[in-house]
Amino acid sequence: MRKTNLCSLLLVLLLAACSTTTKKENTTDTSPFKNRPQWVQEAFKTFEGHADNMLVDVLKTGKTPRSTERGLKPSRDWTSGFYPGSLWYLYEYTGNQEWAKKAQQATELLDKEQYNTDDHDVGFRVYCSYGNGWLLTNNEQYKKVIIQAAKSLCTRYNKKTKTIMSWNPNEKRDWKYPVIIDNMMNLELIYEAYKLSGDESFKDIALEHANQTMKYHYRKDYSCPHVVDYDPETGNFRKMDWNNGFCDPKVAAWSRGQSWGLYGFTLMFRETKDPKYLDFAEHIASFLLNNPNMPKDYIPFWDYASPKNPSMRDASAAAIMASGFLELSQYSQNNKEKYFQVAESILKTLSSSDYLAQVGTNKNFAIKHTTGNYMGGSEVNGSLSYGDYYYVEAMVRYLKLINNQPLYQ
Ligand code: GLY
């Protein structure tokens, strides 16, 4: 063969090889996110590895993971929705039906929780699992589960206190009608049920709960304790108290609780467009970002006000805060960039080997150095399924924003 012919043949073969590779990449890349920085791709690969390994135990036991300390738990545990919810986020990230199938399997282990009226956590259990599944698949069955779960949650509403009771009365703790700041998160389930059913009573309950929380749960500096107790007969505020966070409710500013509040009032603005919720969320943000005890890397200690072991971190509080800040960055007039930058910095830190466990280690949980209840001595400096969940949620939100996609349709 003459030299020029040989060259042409090689060129044709090379072009053919390139076009096959390109075609192959195009057909296997089902992710809706074109822009995926290297650090994000690596972090997701690790997260997928953990989630896949965990699935073996989930399907074997019918339970879902709670923490490195407590292992897997039955669906009634308050954390049962987080692992299925994380799988839905992997489906959203990859666009791969395999993850949708796995997410569906894990979600449907929680079927009976829609009827659970024992505490306010039905919101966490059902919205993170069925709620995410509904948003991604429009499965009509999931819609029914969401509405039923919101009905269950609203059985705990009292017209006098105008709040949803988080936990049941407790004589030992002198709690008649305890409401915890975490409950703000469950308003998302109620709002979705309102949109799906048109039943205005859902919306009214969510608004009243949020308004009472602004009035009674927060101090002047926009920090809050974990618990507020009400009198169910008169509806009056009784006292601030603690269960998680530092044990002095006058000063305690439990870091995960502050993150729940930030996220909760941000979602109230998303749903209502009432500027008072945006203003409130921005005040909470200011308390956090200007706090002298906020570490430079924004991975908070377990309580912003605790004199006890103040150096113990809670990466779950950081993950929730990052996710909240990403959403708040979309609504804020003046602090858009700041919130985005803080969230990005948190996500980069959590994606580093200091916080993100290697696949095959850490009992298949991803995010290390989370704190469950420091004063209670439980789940301290381990991993928690909600640390993992809000981390992967925030990573998906981050990708949406850098790909110019809306967080919510
Ligand atoms: N919702 C319970 C906690 O955050 O520890």
XYZ file of C-alpha atoms and ligand atoms in Angstrom:
414
model
C 0.000 0.000 0.000
C 1.317 3.419 -0.850
C 2.274 5.695 2.022
C -0.491 8.294 1.383
C -3.125 5.541 1.214
C -1.879 4.064 4.460
C -2.066 7.497 6.127
C -5.609 8.047 4.841
C -6.656 4.625 6.113
C -5.175 5.337 9.552
C -6.941 8.706 9.636
C -10.286 7.114 8.761
C -9.792 4.438 11.437
C -8.861 7.097 14.002
C -11.918 9.208 13.188
C -14.155 6.137 13.350
C -12.707 5.219 16.753
C -13.243 8.773 18.021
C -16.811 8.887 16.820
C -17.585 5.493 18.464
C -16.138 6.762 21.754
C -18.151 9.958 21.518
C -21.303 8.022 20.691
C -20.674 5.644 23.567
C -20.163 8.514 26.008
C -23.295 10.206 24.774
C -25.427 7.120 25.134
C -24.141 6.177 28.599
C -24.151 9.696 30.016
C -27.749 10.005 31.156
C -27.038 12.706 33.749
C -29.014 15.912 33.189
C -25.988 17.884 34.408
C -23.504 18.708 31.654
C -21.251 20.740 33.932
C -19.884 18.389 36.585
C -16.609 19.535 38.119
C -14.070 16.779 38.799
C -14.410 17.038 42.600
C -18.191 16.633 42.281
C -17.854 13.566 40.025
C -15.417 11.940 42.416
C -17.627 12.657 45.424
C -20.686 11.181 43.703
C -18.734 8.081 42.703
C -17.859 7.556 46.346
C -21.423 8.260 47.483
C -22.802 5.795 44.934
C -20.349 3.155 46.155
C -21.538 3.537 49.760
C -25.208 3.567 48.768
C -24.831 0.411 46.665
C -22.989 -1.463 49.409
C -25.594 -0.375 51.954
C -28.429 -1.642 49.769
C -27.364 -5.256 50.315
C -28.123 -4.969 54.054
C -31.257 -2.901 53.478
C -32.789 -5.546 51.221
C -31.636 -8.392 53.478
C -33.140 -6.862 56.650
C -36.009 -4.685 55.389
C -34.559 -1.901 57.571
C -32.914 1.381 56.644
C -29.663 2.861 57.972
C -29.673 5.272 60.897
C -26.030 5.719 61.962
C -22.649 4.062 62.318
C -23.409 3.647 66.031
C -26.935 2.237 65.785
C -26.865 0.504 62.397
C -30.093 -0.202 60.524
C -33.524 0.411 62.042
C -37.146 -0.466 61.246
C -39.296 2.041 59.376
C -40.741 3.620 62.544
C -37.321 5.130 63.384
C -37.365 8.869 62.685
C -34.473 8.484 60.236
C -36.013 5.816 57.965
C -36.709 8.171 55.034
C -33.191 9.475 54.580
C -31.561 6.512 52.855
C -34.387 6.024 50.308
C -34.290 9.784 49.760
C -30.538 9.668 49.079
C -31.152 7.007 46.424
C -33.684 9.281 44.712
C -31.000 11.969 44.590
C -28.602 9.487 42.966
C -31.286 8.840 40.369
C -31.636 12.572 39.835
C -27.860 12.964 39.476
C -27.309 10.039 37.140
C -30.622 9.838 35.287
C -30.031 6.097 35.549
C -33.172 3.949 35.922
C -31.224 1.432 38.015
C -31.081 4.008 40.821
C -34.806 4.708 40.425
C -35.487 0.986 40.904
C -33.304 0.836 43.999
C -34.864 4.012 45.410
C -38.326 2.575 44.854
C -37.419 -0.662 46.650
C -36.088 1.234 49.677
C -38.959 3.743 49.702
C -41.677 1.132 49.689
C -40.282 -0.458 52.858
C -41.820 2.582 54.599
C -45.383 2.101 53.346
C -47.070 1.873 56.738
C -45.411 5.061 58.029
C -48.007 7.188 56.243
C -50.397 6.249 59.079
C -47.928 6.910 61.908
C -49.308 9.559 64.278
C -46.891 8.864 67.152
C -44.727 11.945 66.571
C -44.015 14.700 64.046
C -41.312 12.664 62.271
C -43.779 11.261 59.748
C -42.740 14.351 57.777
C -39.088 13.316 57.626
C -39.928 9.671 57.036
C -42.383 10.175 54.208
C -41.327 13.395 52.504
C -37.658 12.499 52.018
C -38.630 9.104 50.567
C -42.039 9.231 48.874
C -41.833 13.003 48.450
C -38.632 12.884 46.428
C -39.964 9.864 44.534
C -43.140 11.786 43.689
C -41.241 14.834 42.429
C -39.091 12.677 40.148
C -41.595 10.126 38.874
C -45.142 11.473 39.398
C -46.114 8.048 40.696
C -49.811 8.470 41.616
C -49.518 6.000 44.474
C -46.825 8.186 46.073
C -49.123 11.193 45.833
C -51.713 9.342 47.931
C -49.072 8.416 50.495
C -47.996 12.068 50.818
C -51.561 13.253 51.417
C -52.229 10.493 53.946
C -48.950 11.236 55.781
C -49.841 14.937 55.988
C -53.236 13.975 57.454
C -51.419 11.865 60.054
C -49.097 14.756 60.900
C -51.992 17.201 61.197
C -53.724 15.002 63.809
C -51.067 16.484 66.109
C -52.190 20.068 65.474
C -53.962 21.967 68.281
C -56.117 25.016 67.529
C -55.159 26.634 70.842
C -51.382 26.387 70.527
C -51.620 26.794 66.746
C -48.718 24.367 66.404
C -48.107 20.700 65.669
C -46.991 18.745 68.754
C -43.609 17.189 67.956
C -43.381 14.665 70.773
C -45.913 13.427 73.292
C -46.301 14.973 76.768
C -43.608 13.890 79.215
C -44.146 14.249 82.952
C -40.504 13.729 83.866
C -39.454 16.603 81.654
C -42.540 18.652 82.569
C -43.578 18.865 78.922
C -47.281 19.281 78.190
C -47.054 20.032 74.488
C -43.443 19.937 73.275
C -42.579 21.456 69.921
C -39.052 21.167 68.561
C -37.417 23.370 65.963
C -36.914 20.339 63.688
C -40.682 20.429 63.107
C -40.212 23.328 60.661
C -38.846 20.752 58.193
C -42.103 18.810 58.212
C -44.064 21.757 56.864
C -42.695 20.793 53.444
C -44.786 17.601 53.494
C -47.861 19.556 54.551
C -47.407 22.139 51.816
C -46.983 19.454 49.177
C -50.194 17.792 50.417
C -51.969 21.149 50.133
C -50.806 21.579 46.528
C -51.758 18.007 45.625
C -55.161 17.963 47.329
C -56.229 21.612 47.293
C -57.231 21.208 50.946
C -56.646 24.659 52.451
C -56.565 23.349 56.010
C -53.095 21.915 55.287
C -51.827 25.331 54.265
C -53.397 27.029 57.283
C -51.751 24.605 59.682
C -48.328 25.077 58.079
C -48.665 28.879 58.221
C -49.796 28.920 61.833
C -47.040 26.562 62.933
C -44.392 28.686 61.213
C -45.820 31.916 62.654
C -45.953 30.598 66.223
C -42.403 29.280 65.839
C -41.184 32.738 64.809
C -42.950 34.231 67.816
C -42.094 31.794 70.599
C -39.151 29.669 69.553
C -36.627 32.364 68.682
C -34.643 34.802 70.779
C -33.944 38.384 69.785
C -30.642 37.358 68.187
C -32.444 34.780 65.963
C -30.999 31.760 67.739
C -33.258 29.131 69.267
C -33.279 26.289 71.783
C -34.295 22.804 70.724
C -37.636 22.582 72.571
C -40.503 24.958 73.376
C -43.343 23.736 75.546
C -46.920 25.063 75.256
C -50.029 24.671 77.382
C -52.530 22.732 75.249
C -55.503 24.002 77.323
C -54.783 27.718 77.004
C -52.403 27.678 74.055
C -49.896 29.708 76.083
C -46.137 29.425 75.800
C -44.776 27.640 78.907
C -41.006 27.479 78.579
C -37.941 26.990 76.437
C -36.171 23.705 77.076
C -33.531 21.399 75.681
C -33.202 17.803 74.636
C -30.514 18.090 72.028
C -27.842 20.775 72.108
C -26.375 22.343 75.232
C -28.318 21.769 78.462
C -29.007 25.419 79.305
C -32.005 26.471 77.201
C -31.389 30.144 77.955
C -28.255 30.158 75.836
C -28.183 26.873 73.887
C -27.904 27.205 70.122
C -27.767 23.587 68.989
C -26.146 23.729 65.591
C -28.389 21.234 63.787
C -31.423 23.026 65.209
C -30.197 26.348 63.813
C -29.783 24.620 60.426
C -33.308 23.134 60.618
C -34.639 26.642 61.217
C -32.651 28.192 58.369
C -33.886 25.536 55.960
C -37.445 25.584 57.343
C -38.066 29.311 56.957
C -36.433 29.255 53.518
C -38.874 26.583 52.386
C -41.749 28.608 53.846
C -40.705 31.489 51.599
C -40.502 29.131 48.620
C -44.068 27.997 49.220
C -45.706 31.297 50.210
C -43.526 34.064 48.704
C -44.315 35.971 51.912
C -41.280 38.222 52.511
C -41.520 37.859 56.284
C -40.220 34.281 55.980
C -37.353 35.357 53.742
C -36.477 38.105 56.170
C -36.537 35.635 59.061
C -34.342 33.116 57.217
C -31.849 35.871 56.423
C -31.702 36.870 60.081
C -30.955 33.256 61.019
C -28.288 33.221 58.292
C -26.763 36.336 59.786
C -26.704 34.761 63.265
C -24.815 31.804 61.774
C -22.398 33.637 59.512
C -21.465 36.269 62.084
C -21.227 33.866 64.979
C -17.857 34.103 66.740
C -17.974 30.338 67.291
C -18.478 29.490 63.626
C -15.288 27.781 62.419
C -13.533 29.202 59.343
C -14.507 26.156 57.278
C -18.213 26.516 58.263
C -18.469 22.993 59.683
C -20.135 23.966 62.977
C -19.422 22.632 66.409
C -22.364 20.731 67.883
C -23.684 23.845 69.651
C -22.759 27.470 68.977
C -22.994 28.302 72.687
C -21.717 25.236 74.489
C -18.820 25.521 76.912
C -18.661 21.688 76.913
C -16.257 20.149 74.426
C -16.801 23.099 72.119
C -14.485 21.601 69.510
C -16.690 18.613 68.578
C -18.098 19.149 65.069
C -21.438 18.223 63.583
C -21.068 17.732 59.838
C -24.803 16.988 59.542
C -25.539 20.572 60.665
C -23.133 21.741 57.952
C -24.816 19.645 55.244
C -28.322 20.926 56.155
C -26.985 24.489 56.289
C -25.318 24.120 52.861
C -28.541 22.891 51.314
C -30.501 25.708 52.986
C -28.007 28.349 51.872
C -28.138 27.157 48.257
C -31.892 27.648 48.199
C -31.694 30.941 50.106
C -29.130 32.205 47.573
C -31.902 32.032 44.981
C -34.215 34.332 46.927
C -31.900 36.808 48.653
C -31.467 40.262 47.131
C -28.267 41.230 48.925
C -26.494 38.043 49.984
C -26.880 35.748 46.994
C -23.150 35.296 46.355
C -22.237 34.995 50.013
C -24.729 32.174 50.645
C -23.648 30.362 47.487
C -19.959 30.664 48.346
C -20.448 29.404 51.893
C -22.448 26.418 50.631
C -19.839 25.632 47.974
C -17.068 25.826 50.542
C -18.938 23.479 52.904
C -19.529 20.979 50.090
C -15.876 21.016 49.058
C -14.822 20.410 52.657
C -17.340 17.596 53.140
C -16.158 16.045 49.859
C -12.550 15.936 51.074
C -11.026 12.832 52.628
C -11.316 14.476 56.061
C -15.096 14.061 55.903
C -16.009 11.726 53.036
C -15.294 8.101 53.925
C -13.697 5.808 51.369
C -15.920 3.168 49.776
C -15.790 -0.094 51.729
C -15.171 1.679 55.054
C -17.302 3.435 57.707
C -20.097 0.821 57.586
C -21.131 2.247 54.209
C -22.026 5.701 55.516
C -20.511 8.604 53.601
C -20.087 11.693 55.808
C -17.946 11.430 58.940
C -17.745 13.609 62.075
C -21.435 14.120 62.695
C -22.930 14.466 66.173
C -26.326 12.992 67.085
C -26.829 14.113 70.688
C -23.693 15.267 72.457
C -25.153 15.801 75.948
C -27.102 12.544 75.651
C -23.835 10.780 74.795
C -25.268 9.148 71.704
C -24.050 8.995 68.120
C -21.178 11.362 68.775
C -18.481 11.813 66.125
C -19.810 9.108 63.816
C -21.994 9.136 60.727
C -25.733 9.730 60.451
C -28.073 8.947 57.556
C -29.343 12.537 57.616
C -25.767 13.851 57.316
C -25.498 11.782 54.133
C -28.955 12.777 52.897
C -28.577 16.548 53.188
C -25.057 16.337 51.772
C -26.245 14.590 48.598
C -29.276 16.882 48.402
C -27.002 19.921 48.604
C -24.691 18.436 45.945
C -27.639 17.999 43.570
C -28.819 21.550 44.328
C -25.293 22.805 43.667
C -25.231 21.049 40.292
C -28.596 22.516 39.369
C -27.384 26.015 40.111
C -24.097 25.731 38.243
C -26.004 24.262 35.292
C -28.517 27.127 35.350
C -31.391 24.846 36.265
C -34.139 25.851 38.705
C -34.151 24.135 42.110
C -37.912 23.685 41.855
C -40.104 23.625 38.738
N -34.686 15.520 64.491
C -33.794 15.035 65.472
C -32.414 15.548 65.320
O -32.121 16.369 64.469
O -31.576 15.093 66.085
